[in-house]
Amino acid sequence: MSIHCFDARILSTLSATIAAVLISGAASAATINLVTNASFEQNNHFIERSDFPRVADLSGSAPTGWVRDSGDLAEYMTRSPTYQGVTIYNPADGEYFIGVHDGEWWQQTFATVAGTQYQLTYSSAYGAGWSSASSSYYRAGGSALGTVTLTGTTTLFSGGLSGTVAAPSGTTLLDSPFVWSEYMASFVADSDSTTLRFSGPSVFFGGFVFVDNVSVTAVPVPASVWLFMSGVSTIWLARRRRKASLPT
């Protein structure tokens, strides 16, 4: 009798330990950002273009871990100087961010686990152009949507890449200063790697969309599921104990 009680205490303790470890592991895994250089702060070099205070597109600078389209309209940008008292380009996080327009893109591939659900979060904003002739910023010709896609073996998610909500009005950023909005989307991976791509509006001069502060994290499995699995393991262990104690 005392042996059975001892076994029951061991199984109960083991069950609780398994549940605690699994829940703790799930919680910590869920907080890991799978995106490298998610705020675009790391780079090998950054040389600001001389024709206007924006990105070094033409010199090939790029944020570490990210790949750009072959053209020069997938932009890597830094905080701009103030213009008439307004900071036109103000990153959502840190000092750098990316911009896409006229169908060009930035992308990154990261490791995933097939069958696991993930959440994508990012900030985006509609930007402006710089007129060398007038040495001033101007509002882009529209607020057309770009595209954000997540691709594994198949397309896992495809949605509109928009900027500030609501879309800015006026003809210059002095009428409606630079503001970021946060967006989220979920997807289930179907392979051991997934590619995230931010593409600009395909409409020529349809709008500049900027992106910053990107994250992809695993969605934690509910604690009730882990507790259920712990219960199943307890029953399995108890049956093995009982079977082993039977005379042969």
XYZ file of C-alpha atoms in Angstrom:
248
model
C 0.000 0.000 0.000
C 2.790 2.370 0.942
C 4.602 1.533 -2.309
C 1.532 2.488 -4.369
C 1.213 5.772 -2.443
C 4.907 6.462 -3.046
C 4.479 5.802 -6.781
C 1.444 8.082 -6.856
C 3.455 10.885 -5.242
C 6.274 10.407 -7.760
C 3.862 10.450 -10.698
C 2.068 13.518 -9.357
C 5.359 15.391 -8.890
C 6.616 14.284 -12.301
C 3.377 15.408 -13.941
C 3.568 18.846 -12.337
C 7.242 19.191 -13.308
C 6.570 18.224 -16.928
C 3.713 20.725 -17.127
C 5.823 23.520 -15.646
C 8.761 22.855 -17.963
C 6.574 22.638 -21.075
C 4.612 25.785 -20.242
C 7.810 27.681 -19.416
C 9.439 26.494 -22.646
C 6.436 27.512 -24.707
C 6.352 30.958 -23.123
C 10.053 31.636 -23.720
C 9.928 30.356 -27.313
C 6.998 32.626 -28.052
C 9.018 35.732 -27.178
C 11.927 35.015 -29.552
C 11.909 37.253 -32.634
C 12.875 35.131 -35.640
C 13.680 38.169 -37.788
C 17.334 39.211 -37.946
C 18.019 42.944 -37.559
C 14.299 43.580 -37.116
C 14.671 47.358 -36.751
C 17.284 47.639 -39.523
C 19.917 49.134 -37.221
C 22.888 46.967 -38.288
C 24.687 47.548 -41.595
C 28.157 47.277 -43.089
C 28.092 50.890 -44.188
C 25.668 53.737 -44.755
C 26.460 56.631 -47.089
C 23.738 59.234 -47.339
C 22.874 60.244 -50.880
C 24.101 63.692 -51.839
C 21.091 64.713 -53.931
C 18.609 64.575 -51.051
C 18.692 63.628 -47.357
C 17.604 60.018 -47.674
C 19.110 56.591 -48.351
C 22.338 55.447 -49.944
C 20.448 53.377 -52.526
C 22.963 53.888 -55.273
C 25.978 52.889 -53.172
C 24.434 49.541 -52.277
C 24.125 49.958 -48.519
C 21.684 47.520 -46.933
C 20.596 46.426 -43.459
C 22.289 43.221 -42.328
C 20.162 40.121 -42.931
C 17.896 41.729 -45.538
C 17.949 41.426 -49.342
C 16.678 44.134 -51.706
C 15.322 44.126 -55.215
C 17.826 44.866 -57.978
C 16.573 48.417 -58.512
C 17.181 51.533 -56.444
C 13.612 52.118 -55.248
C 13.842 49.650 -52.369
C 15.256 52.200 -49.985
C 17.307 51.964 -46.805
C 16.788 55.123 -44.825
C 17.821 56.963 -41.700
C 16.266 59.661 -39.572
C 16.139 62.857 -41.602
C 17.079 66.335 -40.434
C 14.213 68.624 -39.524
C 12.541 70.570 -42.307
C 10.722 73.732 -41.257
C 10.550 72.387 -37.722
C 9.243 68.913 -38.654
C 11.264 65.659 -38.561
C 10.057 64.285 -41.883
C 11.499 60.791 -41.529
C 11.263 59.636 -37.943
C 11.901 55.865 -37.454
C 9.452 53.840 -35.380
C 12.416 52.295 -33.559
C 16.090 53.241 -33.551
C 17.631 55.337 -36.324
C 16.989 53.327 -39.530
C 14.070 51.885 -41.516
C 13.262 50.651 -45.034
C 11.036 52.005 -47.793
C 9.447 50.415 -50.846
C 7.636 51.842 -53.854
C 7.034 51.242 -57.572
C 6.840 47.473 -57.044
C 10.323 46.959 -55.593
C 10.914 45.005 -52.394
C 12.922 44.007 -49.326
C 12.876 40.427 -48.006
C 14.345 38.043 -45.434
C 14.201 34.255 -44.996
C 14.153 32.775 -41.483
C 13.810 29.334 -39.897
C 10.348 28.018 -38.999
C 8.761 24.743 -37.895
C 6.111 23.250 -40.171
C 2.694 23.197 -38.520
C 3.562 25.941 -36.027
C 1.527 29.155 -35.931
C 3.391 32.467 -35.964
C 2.493 36.127 -35.629
C 3.963 38.875 -37.806
C 4.017 42.414 -36.423
C 5.403 45.503 -38.147
C 5.014 49.266 -38.286
C 4.481 51.137 -41.548
C 3.831 54.687 -42.707
C 3.218 56.649 -45.881
C 6.170 58.850 -46.704
C 7.062 61.662 -49.060
C 9.387 62.536 -51.889
C 12.192 65.065 -51.976
C 12.321 67.674 -54.709
C 15.872 68.670 -55.544
C 14.545 71.540 -57.642
C 12.695 73.175 -54.790
C 14.749 71.624 -51.954
C 11.581 70.560 -50.197
C 9.549 67.484 -49.361
C 6.311 66.773 -51.154
C 3.541 64.274 -50.621
C 3.692 61.266 -52.950
C 1.115 61.017 -55.707
C -1.160 58.646 -53.845
C -1.639 56.155 -51.076
C -1.704 52.932 -53.079
C -1.192 49.649 -51.240
C 2.007 47.679 -51.393
C 2.094 43.960 -50.550
C 3.371 41.970 -47.589
C 3.794 38.246 -48.232
C 4.967 35.210 -46.284
C 6.019 32.230 -48.379
C 7.136 28.724 -47.471
C 6.438 25.828 -49.800
C 3.244 27.710 -50.637
C 2.015 31.267 -50.051
C 1.161 31.418 -46.362
C -0.065 35.005 -46.248
C -0.546 37.854 -48.702
C -2.019 41.187 -47.720
C -1.970 44.870 -48.474
C 0.992 46.877 -47.219
C -0.510 50.190 -46.226
C 0.878 53.140 -44.394
C -0.501 55.423 -41.754
C -4.087 54.937 -40.635
C -5.902 57.010 -41.652
C -4.076 57.863 -44.888
C -2.464 61.312 -44.651
C -4.037 64.288 -46.370
C -2.541 67.446 -47.809
C 0.224 67.938 -50.338
C 3.269 68.008 -48.033
C 4.351 66.379 -44.802
C 3.971 69.758 -43.169
C 0.225 69.308 -43.694
C 0.295 65.808 -42.174
C 3.537 64.816 -40.403
C 5.107 61.377 -40.581
C 3.182 58.907 -38.357
C 3.579 55.146 -37.928
C 0.815 52.554 -37.555
C 1.258 48.976 -36.309
C -0.104 45.936 -38.174
C -0.334 42.233 -37.320
C -0.971 39.025 -39.272
C -0.803 35.341 -38.381
C 0.290 32.346 -40.453
C 1.050 28.645 -40.097
C 4.432 27.537 -41.452
C 4.518 24.657 -43.954
C 8.292 24.151 -44.161
C 11.543 24.655 -42.259
C 12.001 28.166 -43.669
C 9.728 31.106 -44.499
C 10.404 34.230 -46.575
C 8.934 37.577 -45.559
C 8.726 40.201 -48.305
C 7.628 43.839 -48.231
C 6.825 45.128 -51.746
C 5.977 48.667 -52.764
C 2.838 49.757 -54.618
C 2.985 48.614 -58.249
C 1.322 51.853 -59.362
C 3.999 54.230 -60.634
C 4.394 57.052 -58.142
C 1.451 55.542 -56.272
C 2.876 56.186 -52.846
C 5.938 55.512 -50.715
C 5.410 52.967 -47.910
C 8.004 52.703 -45.144
C 8.477 49.773 -42.749
C 10.157 49.438 -39.344
C 10.169 47.386 -36.140
C 9.385 43.952 -37.638
C 8.874 40.805 -35.576
C 7.852 37.198 -36.165
C 7.193 35.114 -33.056
C 5.711 31.687 -32.457
C 2.173 31.734 -31.065
C 2.307 29.970 -27.677
C 0.313 26.776 -27.246
C -2.437 27.305 -24.615
C -1.494 26.087 -21.136
C -4.551 23.805 -21.120
C -3.035 21.808 -23.988
C 0.242 21.325 -22.118
C -1.664 20.286 -18.979
C -3.632 17.773 -21.022
C -0.399 16.350 -22.438
C 0.971 16.167 -18.888
C -2.107 14.240 -17.776
C -1.734 11.797 -20.638
C 1.912 11.222 -19.727
C 0.913 10.566 -16.106
C -1.612 7.906 -17.139
C 0.940 6.305 -19.453
C 3.582 6.157 -16.726
C 1.075 4.741 -14.223
C 0.115 1.966 -16.625
C 3.759 1.102 -17.209
C 4.330 0.929 -13.449
C 1.275 -1.268 -12.944
C 2.280 -3.576 -15.805
C 5.813 -3.901 -14.418
C 4.508 -4.820 -10.944
C 2.371 -7.705 -12.216
C 3.850 -11.198 -11.670
C 5.237 -12.840 -14.806
